[in-house]
Each structure stands twice: as structure tokens, then as C-alpha cells.
Amino acid sequence: MSRVVLEGVTKRFGDEVAVDRLSLEIEDGDFFSLLGPSGCGKTTTMRLIAGLERPDEGRIWIGDQIVCDADDGTFVPAPNRKLGMVFQNYALWPHMTVEDNIRFGLQVRRIPEAEQRTRLADVIEQLQIDGLEKRYPNELSGGQQQRIALARELVTHASVLMMDEPLSNLDAKLRIDMRLELKRLHADTGRTVIYVTHDQLEALTLSRRMAVMSKGLVQQVGSPDDVFMRPANMFVASFMGQSTINTFTATLTAGEVRGDGFTMPVTRATGDDATLDIVVAARPEELVLHRTARPGALHCAVISELPMGYTSLVQVRPLDASEERFVTLEHPRTDALFDPGTEVWIGLEAAKVHVFDAATSERVALSGTA
Ligand code: ATP
């Protein structure tokens, strides 16, 4: 069993709370990502699980064993937690060949020679690194070095593999190739993977489940679809997405959202009909551009269009709104670009946009929406 559970874990550095009452359940065989902006506490969480930091409060289990409990002082040191770790800087031994680097961990663990050879052959095949065995790290590309770092951990058969930004030193194309490879490796080996990244696309493409963190606090835990399509609060909605999210202040009644220059029919999931101040958030790809007037749609003029291949980012300015502002949306490309000043109508649809309580920033559930 290689389930990892954190219960009420807090870690402070002086006055700074790096990780704040964190509770997580990472299932056996999961690919679980910790995602968030720089300084949100991802690496500290990883180091707490690995046994490289001691928590000030809380408990951590790996499998059925409590590996640390701040209350009674239980603390299993890092080497005894039997975790594999892959970091951004590969930390290969420069004076050792690829083969010796990979076998090092097996020698330390006194694995018999015959078993070492079998495992080495397996991992070389798995990671497609045959032919590199006698080279030294400085004779390898960045991508090859990262593969060796991965091989070195896989070969130990650690049931939990922890990776901290393992792809961030690679160029963009190699990063995409390695993502595919990590996904295949996870499917082939069934290991539990805990993955730290600040790159939302990496988390969305690789994870089975993920936690979005901000300022030491978990904002949402769920599948990539949960987090992207049903963000729990304003922070998650604005963090997840390729471009800046559009926000509109509005009021919600039982049957309608009414904002500055637009309306949108809705039904509240709770059946509550009290008027609520809300923020409607919509990523550029969640808004719909109409060339003719539509009931409730925001009447706008095109400011500019940025062609991006098959789609364009279109910047528009609402004409009837009380405050000057801009809205950005993604629209399928047509042959002719919009002339600046063209009148368009921007539709907000309850099934696509996100509604948050203006006071708490928490998601407001609408029925019929995802
Ligand atoms: P990044 O993506 O930049 O690596 P992160 O999300 O991994 O960031 P952490 O490295 O966990 O964030 O840091 C969380 C907070 O704790 C930060 O404010 C950081 O400055 C602080 N911190 C981390 N390690 C230490 C330390 N050893 N001493 C003091 N403060 C620390």
C-alpha cells in the first residue's frame, strides 16, 4: 500500500506559515499534483512528506505507517521512508557513468548483483536509454540527463515517486515529449506519483488528481476537470487558464444574473431566491461572439483582433456599460479580420461561465451547469 495521507499539517519558518493545516489523501497508484504560484508551499509539502522537514503540527501516513506525528514526536527519517525523489536539477554524480549512476541506489541497498542487472536492463528498456550506459552525465543532453535521474529512482522500486518541477529545465518541445513519457511510465508501473509544478498545463495533462495551493492553503482538490471546469473559488478560476480571465460584477436572483449591460437566465441549484452580489468570471474561450443582436448579450465594439492560427483573441469594449472596460474572448478565425469598431454581441451562457459570491469568492452552484 502506498497511500499518502496528511492530516492538519502546518509548517512555519519563523513568522511565515509555509503550509497551513494541510489535509490531503493521495490514493495508492494516484498521479497527484501540487499546483500553485511561487511560494505557495508546494515544495515544503513535498519535503514534509519526504522527511526533509519536520511539521509543527499534524500527522503524515505513508501506507499504514505514521511517518510523523508532531504531537508525540514520531519522525521516521527520510532514508527510511523509501521514497523516490526526482528534482529539477538532476543531481547526477558527474564522475560516474550512466550505468553506475543508475545502479548506485541498488548498491547502497545491497541488492544482489544478478537482481541489479535485471532491474537495470528493465529500466533501460522502459526509458529507452540503451546505448548511453557508458557515457558520463556531461556527455548527455538535458532530456537524457532527466531520463537517467528518473531511471535512478524507478530502479529502486520505491512505491511512491516524488517529483519537484522535474521538467522545468527542459526546452518546450522536450517538455511535451517527457510529459507523454511520464504519463506512460505511470500507467506502466502503477506507482504513486506526487508531482510539484507551477505549470497548470503540466498538472492538467498529467494528473489524475491535483491540489491547487495559495499562501500555504489548499484552495481545491479534485480531478483536472473539476479544477478547470468547476473552480471552487475566484483564485482557482483566475489561476487556471492560458489568458487573464474576464470578470463582471453582477447580482443573482432566483432566475437571472443581471450585470452591467447584460443578463443571463439561470436557476440556482439550492433553490435559494435571495438576491446575492456576485462576480461572473469567464475565460476568453468561454464567451460567445455573435454578429447580430441577442437578448441579454453584451453589446460591444471590436477594439483589436490577435490572430492565433485557427482562433483569434478579440478585444472588445462594451458600449452600454456604465464604466469603460475591455473584454477579451477567443473566437474561431474567419478569412477577414474584424475591422476595429465593428459592433458585436457577447453572450454569457450559464453552462460556460463561473459564478462566485462577491463577499466570499466561493463558487455559487447553478443547476444545469457542470
Ligand atoms: P516555488 O514554486 O517558488 O518553489 P513553492 O510553492 O514550492 O515555491 P515553498 O518553497 O514551499 O514554495 O515555500 C513556501 C514559503 O516558505 C515561501 O514563502 C518561502 O519563502 C518559505 N520558505 C521555504 N523554505 C524556507 C526555509 N528553509 N526558511 C525560511 N523560509 C522558507
Coordinates of N, CA and C in Angstrom, one line a residue, residues 130-258:
D130 N 19.0 2.9 -24.0 CA 20.0 2.0 -24.3 C 21.1 2.7 -25.2
G131 N 22.3 2.3 -25.1 CA 23.4 2.9 -25.8 C 24.1 4.1 -25.0
L132 N 23.4 4.5 -23.9 CA 24.0 5.6 -23.1 C 24.8 5.1 -21.9
E133 N 24.7 3.8 -21.6 CA 25.2 3.3 -20.4 C 26.6 3.7 -20.0
K134 N 27.5 3.8 -21.0 CA 28.9 4.1 -20.6 C 29.3 5.5 -20.6
R135 N 28.3 6.4 -20.9 CA 28.6 7.8 -21.0 C 28.6 8.5 -19.6
Y136 N 29.2 9.6 -19.5 CA 29.2 10.4 -18.3 C 28.1 11.5 -18.4
P137 N 27.6 12.0 -17.3 CA 26.5 13.0 -17.4 C 26.8 14.2 -18.3
N138 N 28.1 14.6 -18.3 CA 28.3 15.8 -19.2 C 28.3 15.5 -20.7
E139 N 28.2 14.2 -21.0 CA 28.1 13.8 -22.4 C 26.6 13.5 -22.8
L140 N 25.7 14.0 -22.0 CA 24.2 13.8 -22.3 C 23.5 15.1 -22.4
S141 N 22.4 15.1 -23.2 CA 21.6 16.3 -23.3 C 20.8 16.4 -22.0
G142 N 20.1 17.6 -21.9 CA 19.3 17.8 -20.7 C 18.2 16.8 -20.6
G143 N 17.6 16.4 -21.7 CA 16.5 15.4 -21.7 C 17.0 14.1 -21.3
Q144 N 18.2 13.7 -21.8 CA 18.8 12.4 -21.4 C 19.1 12.4 -20.0
Q145 N 19.7 13.5 -19.4 CA 20.0 13.6 -18.0 C 18.8 13.4 -17.2
Q146 N 17.7 14.0 -17.6 CA 16.4 13.9 -16.8 C 15.9 12.4 -16.8
R147 N 16.1 11.8 -18.0 CA 15.7 10.3 -18.0 C 16.5 9.5 -17.1
I148 N 17.8 9.8 -17.0 CA 18.7 9.0 -16.1 C 18.3 9.2 -14.7
A149 N 18.0 10.5 -14.3 CA 17.6 10.8 -13.0 C 16.3 10.0 -12.6
L150 N 15.4 9.9 -13.6 CA 14.2 9.1 -13.4 C 14.5 7.7 -13.3
A151 N 15.4 7.2 -14.2 CA 15.7 5.7 -14.1 C 16.3 5.4 -12.8
R152 N 17.1 6.3 -12.2 CA 17.8 6.0 -11.0 C 16.8 5.8 -9.8
E153 N 15.7 6.5 -9.9 CA 14.6 6.3 -8.9 C 13.7 5.1 -9.2
L154 N 13.4 5.0 -10.5 CA 12.5 3.8 -10.8 C 13.1 2.5 -10.5
V155 N 14.4 2.4 -10.6 CA 15.1 1.2 -10.4 C 15.1 0.7 -9.0
T156 N 14.9 1.6 -8.1 CA 14.9 1.2 -6.6 C 13.5 0.6 -6.3
H157 N 12.6 0.7 -7.2 CA 11.2 0.2 -6.9 C 10.5 0.8 -5.7
A158 N 10.9 2.1 -5.5 CA 10.2 2.9 -4.4 C 8.7 2.9 -4.8
S159 N 7.8 2.7 -3.9 CA 6.4 2.7 -4.3 C 5.8 4.1 -4.4
V160 N 6.5 5.1 -3.9 CA 6.0 6.5 -4.1 C 7.1 7.2 -4.7
L161 N 6.8 7.9 -5.8 CA 7.8 8.7 -6.5 C 7.4 10.1 -6.4
M162 N 8.4 10.9 -5.9 CA 8.1 12.4 -5.7 C 8.9 13.1 -6.7
M163 N 8.2 14.0 -7.4 CA 8.9 14.8 -8.4 C 8.7 16.3 -8.2
D164 N 9.7 17.1 -8.1 CA 9.6 18.5 -7.9 C 10.1 19.3 -9.1
E165 N 9.1 19.8 -9.9 CA 9.4 20.5 -11.1 C 10.4 19.8 -12.0
P166 N 10.2 18.5 -12.3 CA 11.3 17.7 -12.9 C 11.5 18.1 -14.4
L167 N 10.6 18.8 -15.0 CA 10.8 19.1 -16.4 C 11.1 20.6 -16.7
S168 N 11.3 21.4 -15.6 CA 11.4 22.8 -15.9 C 12.7 23.2 -16.5
N169 N 13.7 22.4 -16.5 CA 15.0 22.7 -17.1 C 15.0 22.3 -18.6
L170 N 14.0 21.7 -19.1 CA 14.0 21.2 -20.5 C 13.3 22.3 -21.4
D171 N 13.7 22.2 -22.7 CA 13.1 23.2 -23.6 C 11.6 22.7 -23.9
A172 N 10.9 23.6 -24.5 CA 9.4 23.4 -24.6 C 9.0 22.1 -25.3
K173 N 9.7 21.8 -26.4 CA 9.4 20.6 -27.1 C 9.7 19.3 -26.3
L174 N 10.8 19.3 -25.7 CA 11.2 18.2 -24.9 C 10.3 18.0 -23.7
R175 N 9.8 19.1 -23.2 CA 8.9 19.0 -22.0 C 7.7 18.3 -22.4
I176 N 7.2 18.5 -23.6 CA 5.9 17.9 -24.1 C 6.2 16.4 -24.3
D177 N 7.4 16.1 -24.9 CA 7.7 14.6 -25.0 C 7.8 13.9 -23.7
M178 N 8.5 14.6 -22.7 CA 8.7 14.0 -21.4 C 7.4 13.8 -20.7
R179 N 6.4 14.8 -20.9 CA 5.1 14.6 -20.3 C 4.5 13.3 -20.7
L180 N 4.5 13.1 -22.0 CA 3.9 11.9 -22.6 C 4.6 10.7 -22.0
E181 N 5.9 10.8 -21.8 CA 6.7 9.6 -21.3 C 6.3 9.4 -19.8
L182 N 6.2 10.5 -19.0 CA 5.8 10.3 -17.6 C 4.5 9.7 -17.5
K183 N 3.6 10.1 -18.4 CA 2.2 9.5 -18.3 C 2.2 8.0 -18.6
R184 N 3.0 7.7 -19.6 CA 3.1 6.2 -20.0 C 3.8 5.4 -18.8
L185 N 4.8 6.0 -18.2 CA 5.5 5.3 -17.2 C 4.6 5.1 -16.0
H186 N 3.8 6.1 -15.7 CA 2.9 6.0 -14.6 C 1.9 4.9 -14.8
A187 N 1.4 4.9 -16.1 CA 0.4 3.8 -16.4 C 1.1 2.4 -16.4
D188 N 2.3 2.3 -16.8 CA 3.0 1.0 -16.8 C 3.4 0.5 -15.5
T189 N 3.8 1.5 -14.6 CA 4.4 1.0 -13.3 C 3.4 1.0 -12.2
G190 N 2.3 1.8 -12.3 CA 1.3 1.9 -11.2 C 1.8 2.5 -10.0
R191 N 3.0 3.2 -10.0 CA 3.5 3.8 -8.8 C 2.6 5.0 -8.4
T192 N 2.6 5.3 -7.1 CA 2.0 6.6 -6.7 C 3.0 7.7 -7.0
V193 N 2.5 8.7 -7.7 CA 3.4 9.8 -8.1 C 2.9 11.1 -7.4
I194 N 3.8 11.8 -6.7 CA 3.4 13.1 -6.2 C 4.3 14.1 -6.9
Y195 N 3.6 15.1 -7.6 CA 4.3 15.9 -8.6 C 4.1 17.4 -8.2
V196 N 5.2 18.1 -8.1 CA 5.1 19.5 -7.8 C 5.3 20.3 -9.1
T197 N 4.4 21.3 -9.4 CA 4.7 22.1 -10.5 C 3.9 23.5 -10.3
H198 N 4.5 24.5 -11.0 CA 3.7 25.8 -11.1 C 3.1 25.9 -12.4
D199 N 3.2 24.8 -13.3 CA 2.8 24.9 -14.7 C 1.4 24.2 -14.8
Q200 N 0.3 25.0 -14.9 CA -1.0 24.4 -14.9 C -1.2 23.4 -16.0
L201 N -0.6 23.6 -17.2 CA -0.8 22.6 -18.3 C -0.2 21.3 -17.9
E202 N 1.0 21.3 -17.2 CA 1.6 20.1 -16.8 C 0.7 19.4 -15.8
A203 N 0.2 20.1 -14.9 CA -0.7 19.5 -13.9 C -2.0 18.9 -14.6
L204 N -2.6 19.7 -15.5 CA -3.8 19.3 -16.1 C -3.6 18.0 -17.0
T205 N -2.5 18.0 -17.7 CA -2.3 16.9 -18.6 C -1.8 15.6 -17.9
L206 N -1.1 15.7 -16.8 CA -0.5 14.5 -16.2 C -1.3 13.9 -15.1
S207 N -2.0 14.8 -14.3 CA -2.6 14.3 -13.0 C -3.8 13.5 -13.2
R208 N -4.0 12.6 -12.2 CA -5.3 12.0 -12.0 C -6.1 12.9 -11.0
R209 N -5.4 13.4 -10.0 CA -6.0 14.3 -9.1 C -5.0 15.4 -8.8
M210 N -5.4 16.5 -8.3 CA -4.5 17.6 -8.1 C -5.0 18.5 -7.0
A211 N -4.1 19.2 -6.3 CA -4.5 20.2 -5.3 C -3.9 21.6 -5.8
V212 N -4.8 22.6 -5.8 CA -4.3 23.9 -6.1 C -4.0 24.6 -4.7
M213 N -2.8 25.2 -4.6 CA -2.5 25.8 -3.3 C -2.2 27.3 -3.5
S214 N -2.5 28.1 -2.5 CA -2.1 29.5 -2.4 C -1.8 29.9 -1.0
K215 N -0.7 30.5 -0.8 CA -0.3 31.0 0.5 C -0.4 29.9 1.6
G216 N 0.1 28.7 1.3 CA 0.1 27.6 2.3 C -1.2 26.9 2.4
L217 N -2.3 27.4 1.8 CA -3.6 26.8 2.0 C -4.0 26.1 0.7
V218 N -4.7 24.9 0.9 CA -5.2 24.2 -0.3 C -6.5 24.9 -0.6
Q219 N -6.6 25.3 -1.9 CA -7.8 26.0 -2.4 C -8.9 25.0 -3.0
Q220 N -8.4 24.0 -3.6 CA -9.3 23.0 -4.2 C -8.5 21.7 -4.4
V221 N -9.2 20.5 -4.2 CA -8.6 19.2 -4.5 C -9.6 18.6 -5.5
G222 N -9.1 18.0 -6.6 CA -10.1 17.3 -7.5 C -9.4 16.8 -8.7
S223 N -10.2 16.3 -9.6 CA -9.6 15.9 -10.9 C -9.2 17.2 -11.7
P224 N -8.4 17.0 -12.7 CA -8.1 18.2 -13.5 C -9.4 18.9 -14.1
D225 N -10.4 18.0 -14.5 CA -11.6 18.6 -15.0 C -12.4 19.4 -13.9
D226 N -12.4 18.8 -12.7 CA -13.1 19.6 -11.6 C -12.4 20.9 -11.4
V227 N -11.1 20.9 -11.4 CA -10.4 22.2 -11.1 C -10.6 23.2 -12.2
F228 N -10.5 22.7 -13.4 CA -10.5 23.6 -14.6 C -12.0 24.1 -14.9
M229 N -12.9 23.1 -14.8 CA -14.3 23.4 -15.3 C -15.2 23.9 -14.1
R230 N -14.8 23.5 -12.9 CA -15.7 23.8 -11.8 C -14.8 24.4 -10.7
P231 N -14.1 25.5 -10.9 CA -13.2 26.1 -9.9 C -14.0 26.4 -8.6
A232 N -13.4 26.1 -7.5 CA -14.1 26.2 -6.2 C -14.2 27.7 -5.8
N233 N -13.3 28.5 -6.2 CA -13.3 29.9 -5.8 C -12.6 30.8 -6.9
M234 N -12.6 32.1 -6.7 CA -12.1 33.0 -7.6 C -10.6 32.8 -7.9
F235 N -9.9 32.5 -6.8 CA -8.4 32.3 -7.0 C -8.2 31.1 -8.0
V236 N -8.9 30.0 -7.8 CA -8.6 28.9 -8.7 C -9.1 29.2 -10.2
A237 N -10.2 29.9 -10.3 CA -10.7 30.3 -11.6 C -9.7 31.2 -12.3
S238 N -9.1 32.1 -11.6 CA -8.2 33.0 -12.3 C -6.8 32.4 -12.5
F239 N -6.4 31.4 -11.6 CA -5.1 30.8 -11.8 C -5.1 29.8 -13.0
M240 N -6.3 29.1 -13.2 CA -6.3 28.1 -14.2 C -6.8 28.7 -15.5
G241 N -5.9 28.8 -16.5 CA -6.3 29.3 -17.8 C -5.1 30.0 -18.5
Q242 N -5.1 30.0 -19.8 CA -4.0 30.5 -20.5 C -3.9 32.0 -20.5
S243 N -5.1 32.7 -20.5 CA -5.0 34.1 -20.5 C -5.8 34.7 -19.4
T244 N -5.7 36.0 -19.1 CA -6.4 36.6 -18.0 C -7.9 36.4 -18.1
I245 N -8.5 36.0 -17.0 CA -10.0 35.7 -17.0 C -10.7 37.1 -17.0
N246 N -11.9 37.1 -17.7 CA -12.8 38.3 -17.6 C -13.6 38.2 -16.4
T247 N -13.8 39.3 -15.7 CA -14.7 39.3 -14.5 C -15.8 40.4 -14.7
F248 N -17.0 40.1 -14.2 CA -18.1 41.1 -14.3 C -18.8 41.1 -13.0
T249 N -19.0 42.3 -12.3 CA -19.8 42.3 -11.1 C -21.3 42.2 -11.5
A250 N -22.1 41.6 -10.7 CA -23.5 41.4 -11.1 C -24.3 41.0 -9.9
T251 N -25.6 40.9 -10.1 CA -26.5 40.4 -9.0 C -27.2 39.1 -9.5
L252 N -27.4 38.2 -8.5 CA -28.1 37.0 -8.9 C -29.4 36.9 -8.1
T253 N -30.5 36.7 -8.9 CA -31.8 36.4 -8.2 C -32.1 35.0 -8.6
A254 N -33.4 34.6 -8.2 CA -33.7 33.2 -8.4 C -33.6 32.8 -9.9
G255 N -33.9 33.7 -10.8 CA -33.9 33.2 -12.2 C -33.0 33.9 -13.2
E256 N -32.2 34.9 -12.6 CA -31.4 35.7 -13.6 C -30.2 36.2 -12.9
V257 N -29.1 36.4 -13.8 CA -28.0 37.2 -13.4 C -28.1 38.5 -14.2
R258 N -28.0 39.6 -13.5 CA -28.0 40.9 -14.1 C -26.7 41.6 -13.9

